[in-house]
Amino acid sequence: MKTLLCNARLATLAPNLPGLGIIEDGAILIEDGRIAYVGHAVDAPTDGAATMVDCQRRWITPGLIDCHTHLVHAGNRAREFEMRLAGASYEEIARAGGGIVSSVRQVRDASEADLVAETLPRLDALIAEGVTTVEVKSGYGLAVEAELKMLRAARSLGDQRPVNLTTTYLGAHATPADYKGRNGDFIRDVVLPGLEAAHAQGLVDAVDGFCEGIAFSPAEMRVVFDAAKALGLPVKLHADQLSNLHGAALAASYGALSADHLEYTDDEGAAAMTRASTVAVLLPGAYYFIRETKKPPVELFRKHATKMALATDCNPGTSPLTSLLLTMNMGATLFHLTVEECLAGVTREAARALGRLETIGTIETGKQADLAIWNVESPAELVYRIGFNPLHQRIWNGKITGGRHS
């Protein structure tokens, strides 16, 4: 099956082109789910077997990619949000049964089918904005079977919706109450056996952890990363969010795909990430929701040419955000990213952060035909608008799967 998208303006994000990789009067030939040609319409191959689609001068970008989510979870923590607004402290919320303990309890109590049913509306919200790839982490089970249940639910999402789904094992997210003060025992008894089981069952694409004073130390994370590397799995890390434990440099030392959050990352950490080709994933939703005041060091990342991605960090406690379009606006408004940095951050660099840049993230010949067609006058409008979705059509694996005129 062949489809020729013509009369279009393209923001290819191709690295061999300047800026957004713009091609005016562009065309894209899709064949068997792949991009067979991208370039100027005048040079497009003429093939009578191709179905012609007149894009009427609309803009086409790569399909959007959300490269950091905790999309699979049960229930919500709106009551905690209400308590914080009323002045309750973290300790008071925890004593009332809130915090991550609340999410762990709800995930453990939910069936796999329950988790899938609760997550699908969140996934659908992302898909409706032109998202074609989503990363989903475990981390709210904190017991072997509960973590595996989350990963199975995440895999099931990819079977039920037209979307690329990647799964990340986040067993080292927090220490449950029965292991309080015994992080090493928790890693030995739960995190590592869970990782081995997830790998054996084909449920995991990468391994993550939370390196922070309230979570796991660098030494503890090295144990997890060593195990991941022994299994041939790439790693990523929640790093330097609340303090500088040099998590970014730790991640880079393992050749991590990404280090995420990074509010307290220093010059050494940024330089190490660049040397290791580790992507800095910025999460403005969490920064906004928890009223953080320390911004990630964007200027350091620019200085060292560290690649930057953006993601929703969708989770029930600190970023209940299911809009990658709003995430781009937050990245520009709160972190002072440029339009180019924002758009690259949810396409090309997000693909890089998932280790998928060879197949998705840009509009280039040979890549999977994951595209978004927009009713906008310029790509800047995708970053500029708040609460408005200008998606015309979404194309996943060469098939039109969503949009206002699907």
mmCIF file of C-alpha atoms in Angstrom, residues 10-253:
data_model
loop_
_atom_site.group_PDB
_atom_site.id
_atom_site.type_symbol
_atom_site.label_atom_id
_atom_site.label_comp_id
_atom_site.label_asym_id
_atom_site.label_seq_id
_atom_site.Cartn_x
_atom_site.Cartn_y
_atom_site.Cartn_z
ATOM 1 C CA LEU A 10 7.269 19.742 6.472
ATOM 2 C CA ALA A 11 9.129 20.185 9.733
ATOM 3 C CA THR A 12 11.235 17.062 9.339
ATOM 4 C CA LEU A 13 13.530 17.561 12.367
ATOM 5 C CA ALA A 14 16.141 15.781 10.262
ATOM 6 C CA PRO A 15 19.594 16.351 11.799
ATOM 7 C CA ASN A 16 21.203 17.045 8.419
ATOM 8 C CA LEU A 17 18.948 20.069 7.867
ATOM 9 C CA PRO A 18 19.129 23.359 9.807
ATOM 10 C CA GLY A 19 16.620 24.278 12.493
ATOM 11 C CA LEU A 20 13.398 22.312 12.275
ATOM 12 C CA GLY A 21 14.413 20.812 8.951
ATOM 13 C CA ILE A 22 11.736 22.713 7.077
ATOM 14 C CA ILE A 23 10.783 21.805 3.523
ATOM 15 C CA GLU A 24 8.254 24.083 1.844
ATOM 16 C CA ASP A 25 6.084 22.539 -0.888
ATOM 17 C CA GLY A 26 6.958 19.138 0.489
ATOM 18 C CA ALA A 27 5.775 15.611 -0.117
ATOM 19 C CA ILE A 28 6.041 12.283 1.711
ATOM 20 C CA LEU A 29 5.603 8.888 0.089
ATOM 21 C CA ILE A 30 4.569 6.147 2.500
ATOM 22 C CA GLU A 31 4.981 2.531 1.493
ATOM 23 C CA ASP A 32 4.210 -0.450 3.737
ATOM 24 C CA GLY A 33 4.293 1.697 6.845
ATOM 25 C CA ARG A 34 7.653 3.279 6.055
ATOM 26 C CA ILE A 35 8.731 6.592 4.602
ATOM 27 C CA ALA A 36 9.874 5.852 1.063
ATOM 28 C CA TYR A 37 10.453 9.484 0.037
ATOM 29 C CA VAL A 38 10.543 12.854 1.757
ATOM 30 C CA GLY A 39 11.468 16.064 0.026
ATOM 31 C CA HIS A 40 10.244 18.661 -2.415
ATOM 32 C CA ALA A 41 7.028 17.800 -4.196
ATOM 33 C CA VAL A 42 8.552 18.462 -7.602
ATOM 34 C CA ASP A 43 11.014 15.612 -7.014
ATOM 35 C CA ALA A 44 8.491 13.156 -5.581
ATOM 36 C CA PRO A 45 8.287 9.825 -7.398
ATOM 37 C CA THR A 46 5.301 9.515 -9.702
ATOM 38 C CA ASP A 47 3.501 6.295 -8.990
ATOM 39 C CA GLY A 48 -0.026 5.731 -10.189
ATOM 40 C CA ALA A 49 -0.495 3.065 -7.512
ATOM 41 C CA ALA A 50 -0.129 5.594 -4.687
ATOM 42 C CA THR A 51 -3.185 7.139 -3.063
ATOM 43 C CA MET A 52 -2.813 10.920 -3.271
ATOM 44 C CA VAL A 53 -3.631 12.986 -0.169
ATOM 45 C CA ASP A 54 -3.759 16.765 -0.586
ATOM 46 C CA CYS A 55 -2.627 18.253 2.741
ATOM 47 C CA GLN A 56 -3.731 21.738 1.665
ATOM 48 C CA ARG A 57 -0.518 23.390 2.872
ATOM 49 C CA ARG A 58 -0.852 22.007 6.388
ATOM 50 C CA TRP A 59 2.264 21.424 8.478
ATOM 51 C CA ILE A 60 3.493 17.878 9.056
ATOM 52 C CA THR A 61 5.824 16.960 11.917
ATOM 53 C CA PRO A 62 7.050 13.618 13.199
ATOM 54 C CA GLY A 63 4.543 11.950 15.510
ATOM 55 C CA LEU A 64 5.057 13.241 19.038
ATOM 56 C CA ILE A 65 6.879 11.092 21.601
ATOM 57 C CA ASP A 66 6.302 11.098 25.372
ATOM 58 C CA CYS A 67 9.556 9.616 26.643
ATOM 59 C CA HIS A 68 8.928 9.678 30.425
ATOM 60 C CA THR A 69 5.606 8.630 31.966
ATOM 61 C CA HIS A 70 4.217 6.694 34.904
ATOM 62 C CA LEU A 71 1.024 6.284 32.901
ATOM 63 C CA VAL A 72 -0.017 2.961 34.468
ATOM 64 C CA HIS A 73 -1.347 3.582 37.953
ATOM 65 C CA ALA A 74 -4.554 3.107 39.918
ATOM 66 C CA GLY A 75 -6.721 5.787 41.462
ATOM 67 C CA ASN A 76 -5.551 9.345 41.967
ATOM 68 C CA ARG A 77 -4.180 11.590 44.672
ATOM 69 C CA ALA A 78 -6.504 14.547 44.268
ATOM 70 C CA ARG A 79 -7.279 14.482 47.991
ATOM 71 C CA GLU A 80 -3.583 15.046 48.749
ATOM 72 C CA PHE A 81 -3.573 17.965 46.343
ATOM 73 C CA GLU A 82 -6.537 19.423 48.220
ATOM 74 C CA MET A 83 -4.763 18.890 51.547
ATOM 75 C CA ARG A 84 -1.624 20.642 50.312
ATOM 76 C CA LEU A 85 -3.693 23.586 49.150
ATOM 77 C CA ALA A 86 -5.078 23.770 52.673
ATOM 78 C CA GLY A 87 -1.563 23.877 54.119
ATOM 79 C CA ALA A 88 -0.909 20.243 55.056
ATOM 80 C CA SER A 89 2.731 19.176 55.177
ATOM 81 C CA TYR A 90 4.244 16.150 53.453
ATOM 82 C CA GLU A 91 4.440 14.399 56.830
ATOM 83 C CA GLU A 92 0.797 15.101 57.603
ATOM 84 C CA ILE A 93 -0.262 13.737 54.234
ATOM 85 C CA ALA A 94 1.860 10.629 54.747
ATOM 86 C CA ARG A 95 0.350 10.022 58.188
ATOM 87 C CA ALA A 96 -3.078 10.243 56.591
ATOM 88 C CA GLY A 97 -2.137 7.389 54.253
ATOM 89 C CA GLY A 98 -1.102 9.548 51.319
ATOM 90 C CA GLY A 99 2.044 9.878 49.254
ATOM 91 C CA ILE A 100 3.518 7.064 47.227
ATOM 92 C CA VAL A 101 2.175 4.599 49.810
ATOM 93 C CA SER A 102 -1.300 5.441 48.565
ATOM 94 C CA SER A 103 -0.400 4.663 44.950
ATOM 95 C CA VAL A 104 1.362 1.448 45.949
ATOM 96 C CA ARG A 105 -1.667 0.262 47.862
ATOM 97 C CA GLN A 106 -4.019 1.027 44.981
ATOM 98 C CA VAL A 107 -1.808 -0.694 42.404
ATOM 99 C CA ARG A 108 -1.439 -3.793 44.550
ATOM 100 C CA ASP A 109 -5.208 -3.959 45.035
ATOM 101 C CA ALA A 110 -5.989 -3.498 41.327
ATOM 102 C CA SER A 111 -6.113 -6.328 38.809
ATOM 103 C CA GLU A 112 -4.169 -6.138 35.572
ATOM 104 C CA ALA A 113 -7.460 -5.503 33.759
ATOM 105 C CA ASP A 114 -8.260 -2.694 36.204
ATOM 106 C CA LEU A 115 -4.915 -1.031 35.501
ATOM 107 C CA VAL A 116 -5.439 -1.235 31.748
ATOM 108 C CA ALA A 117 -8.974 0.180 31.995
ATOM 109 C CA GLU A 118 -7.860 3.090 34.171
ATOM 110 C CA THR A 119 -4.869 3.893 31.980
ATOM 111 C CA LEU A 120 -6.532 3.821 28.559
ATOM 112 C CA PRO A 121 -8.212 7.254 28.950
ATOM 113 C CA ARG A 122 -4.839 8.796 29.803
ATOM 114 C CA LEU A 123 -3.238 7.129 26.802
ATOM 115 C CA ASP A 124 -6.128 8.226 24.585
ATOM 116 C CA ALA A 125 -5.595 11.838 25.682
ATOM 117 C CA LEU A 126 -1.983 11.652 24.488
ATOM 118 C CA ILE A 127 -2.900 9.933 21.225
ATOM 119 C CA ALA A 128 -5.503 12.633 20.517
ATOM 120 C CA GLU A 129 -2.677 15.203 20.470
ATOM 121 C CA GLY A 130 -0.629 13.409 17.840
ATOM 122 C CA VAL A 131 1.470 11.234 20.142
ATOM 123 C CA THR A 132 2.634 8.042 18.434
ATOM 124 C CA THR A 133 5.150 6.685 20.978
ATOM 125 C CA VAL A 134 4.846 6.501 24.768
ATOM 126 C CA GLU A 135 7.249 5.217 27.401
ATOM 127 C CA VAL A 136 5.606 3.675 30.496
ATOM 128 C CA LYS A 137 7.370 2.888 33.775
ATOM 129 C CA SER A 138 6.526 0.496 36.577
ATOM 130 C CA GLY A 139 7.407 1.588 40.113
ATOM 131 C CA TYR A 140 4.154 1.676 42.082
ATOM 132 C CA GLY A 141 4.110 -2.043 42.885
ATOM 133 C CA LEU A 142 7.294 -2.296 44.966
ATOM 134 C CA ALA A 143 6.804 -6.071 45.103
ATOM 135 C CA VAL A 144 7.840 -8.490 42.381
ATOM 136 C CA GLU A 145 4.420 -9.590 41.179
ATOM 137 C CA ALA A 146 2.941 -6.096 41.445
ATOM 138 C CA GLU A 147 5.771 -4.653 39.331
ATOM 139 C CA LEU A 148 5.304 -7.386 36.725
ATOM 140 C CA LYS A 149 1.561 -6.698 36.726
ATOM 141 C CA MET A 150 2.229 -3.050 35.883
ATOM 142 C CA LEU A 151 4.555 -4.017 33.031
ATOM 143 C CA ARG A 152 2.057 -6.525 31.637
ATOM 144 C CA ALA A 153 -0.626 -3.832 31.736
ATOM 145 C CA ALA A 154 1.686 -1.452 29.889
ATOM 146 C CA ARG A 155 2.399 -4.036 27.190
ATOM 147 C CA SER A 156 -1.355 -4.604 26.845
ATOM 148 C CA LEU A 157 -1.872 -0.918 26.087
ATOM 149 C CA GLY A 158 0.248 -1.293 22.980
ATOM 150 C CA ASP A 159 -1.964 -4.177 21.861
ATOM 151 C CA GLN A 160 -5.152 -2.181 22.320
ATOM 152 C CA ARG A 161 -4.153 1.128 20.730
ATOM 153 C CA PRO A 162 -2.215 2.124 17.575
ATOM 154 C CA VAL A 163 0.870 3.387 19.383
ATOM 155 C CA ASN A 164 4.500 2.414 19.957
ATOM 156 C CA LEU A 165 4.770 1.411 23.618
ATOM 157 C CA THR A 166 8.096 1.033 25.442
ATOM 158 C CA THR A 167 8.306 -0.290 28.988
ATOM 159 C CA THR A 168 10.772 0.658 31.696
ATOM 160 C CA TYR A 169 11.359 -1.294 34.919
ATOM 161 C CA LEU A 170 11.444 1.129 37.866
ATOM 162 C CA GLY A 171 11.661 -1.275 40.782
ATOM 163 C CA ALA A 172 14.084 1.105 42.541
ATOM 164 C CA HIS A 173 11.500 3.889 42.797
ATOM 165 C CA ALA A 174 10.950 3.944 46.565
ATOM 166 C CA THR A 175 11.327 1.652 49.562
ATOM 167 C CA PRO A 176 8.062 0.214 50.940
ATOM 168 C CA ALA A 177 7.228 0.485 54.629
ATOM 169 C CA ASP A 178 8.230 -3.098 55.441
ATOM 170 C CA TYR A 179 11.748 -2.360 54.167
ATOM 171 C CA LYS A 180 12.111 1.072 55.736
ATOM 172 C CA GLY A 181 15.784 1.786 56.439
ATOM 173 C CA ARG A 182 16.829 -1.372 54.559
ATOM 174 C CA ASN A 183 17.359 -0.239 50.991
ATOM 175 C CA GLY A 184 20.034 -2.862 50.363
ATOM 176 C CA ASP A 185 17.732 -5.662 51.470
ATOM 177 C CA PHE A 186 14.925 -4.307 49.280
ATOM 178 C CA ILE A 187 17.202 -4.223 46.255
ATOM 179 C CA ARG A 188 18.377 -7.782 46.950
ATOM 180 C CA ASP A 189 14.946 -9.243 47.771
ATOM 181 C CA VAL A 190 12.665 -7.348 45.389
ATOM 182 C CA VAL A 191 14.333 -5.075 42.826
ATOM 183 C CA LEU A 192 16.825 -7.549 41.368
ATOM 184 C CA PRO A 193 14.509 -10.607 41.331
ATOM 185 C CA GLY A 194 11.804 -8.451 39.763
ATOM 186 C CA LEU A 195 14.216 -7.251 37.105
ATOM 187 C CA GLU A 196 15.296 -10.790 36.265
ATOM 188 C CA ALA A 197 11.676 -11.938 36.037
ATOM 189 C CA ALA A 198 10.666 -8.978 33.872
ATOM 190 C CA HIS A 199 13.554 -9.636 31.518
ATOM 191 C CA ALA A 200 12.817 -13.367 31.329
ATOM 192 C CA GLN A 201 9.182 -12.614 30.464
ATOM 193 C CA GLY A 202 10.076 -10.048 27.791
ATOM 194 C CA LEU A 203 8.400 -7.204 29.664
ATOM 195 C CA VAL A 204 11.202 -4.660 29.913
ATOM 196 C CA ASP A 205 12.971 -2.401 27.399
ATOM 197 C CA ALA A 206 15.045 -0.349 29.863
ATOM 198 C CA VAL A 207 15.788 0.020 33.577
ATOM 199 C CA ASP A 208 15.294 3.174 35.642
ATOM 200 C CA GLY A 209 15.769 4.242 39.252
ATOM 201 C CA PHE A 210 15.297 7.208 41.578
ATOM 202 C CA CYS A 211 18.652 8.473 42.839
ATOM 203 C CA GLU A 212 17.849 10.921 45.631
ATOM 204 C CA GLY A 213 18.203 11.383 49.370
ATOM 205 C CA ILE A 214 14.606 10.248 49.890
ATOM 206 C CA ALA A 215 15.092 7.246 47.591
ATOM 207 C CA PHE A 216 18.319 5.423 46.599
ATOM 208 C CA SER A 217 21.955 6.428 46.871
ATOM 209 C CA PRO A 218 24.408 6.364 43.958
ATOM 210 C CA ALA A 219 26.033 3.240 45.405
ATOM 211 C CA GLU A 220 22.665 1.492 45.615
ATOM 212 C CA MET A 221 21.796 2.493 42.062
ATOM 213 C CA ARG A 222 25.087 1.056 40.821
ATOM 214 C CA VAL A 223 23.966 -2.368 42.061
ATOM 215 C CA VAL A 224 20.781 -2.081 39.988
ATOM 216 C CA PHE A 225 22.566 -0.741 36.920
ATOM 217 C CA ASP A 226 25.207 -3.463 37.069
ATOM 218 C CA ALA A 227 22.419 -6.036 37.026
ATOM 219 C CA ALA A 228 20.718 -4.276 34.104
ATOM 220 C CA LYS A 229 23.924 -4.168 32.109
ATOM 221 C CA ALA A 230 24.535 -7.873 32.792
ATOM 222 C CA LEU A 231 21.152 -8.541 31.181
ATOM 223 C CA GLY A 232 21.981 -6.323 28.210
ATOM 224 C CA LEU A 233 19.376 -3.706 29.129
ATOM 225 C CA PRO A 234 19.915 0.057 28.721
ATOM 226 C CA VAL A 235 19.469 2.300 31.749
ATOM 227 C CA LYS A 236 18.087 5.723 32.587
ATOM 228 C CA LEU A 237 17.834 7.611 35.868
ATOM 229 C CA HIS A 238 15.660 10.018 37.837
ATOM 230 C CA ALA A 239 18.557 12.263 38.811
ATOM 231 C CA ASP A 240 19.361 15.489 40.660
ATOM 232 C CA GLN A 241 15.715 16.461 41.136
ATOM 233 C CA LEU A 242 15.828 17.581 44.769
ATOM 234 C CA SER A 243 19.575 17.748 45.434
ATOM 235 C CA ASN A 244 22.859 17.181 43.657
ATOM 236 C CA LEU A 245 23.972 13.614 44.327
ATOM 237 C CA HIS A 246 25.781 13.703 40.974
ATOM 238 C CA GLY A 247 23.133 11.436 39.505
ATOM 239 C CA ALA A 248 23.612 12.853 36.026
ATOM 240 C CA ALA A 249 27.297 11.902 36.067
ATOM 241 C CA LEU A 250 26.392 8.481 37.470
ATOM 242 C CA ALA A 251 23.930 7.898 34.650
ATOM 243 C CA ALA A 252 26.495 9.024 32.090
ATOM 244 C CA SER A 253 29.099 6.645 33.506
#
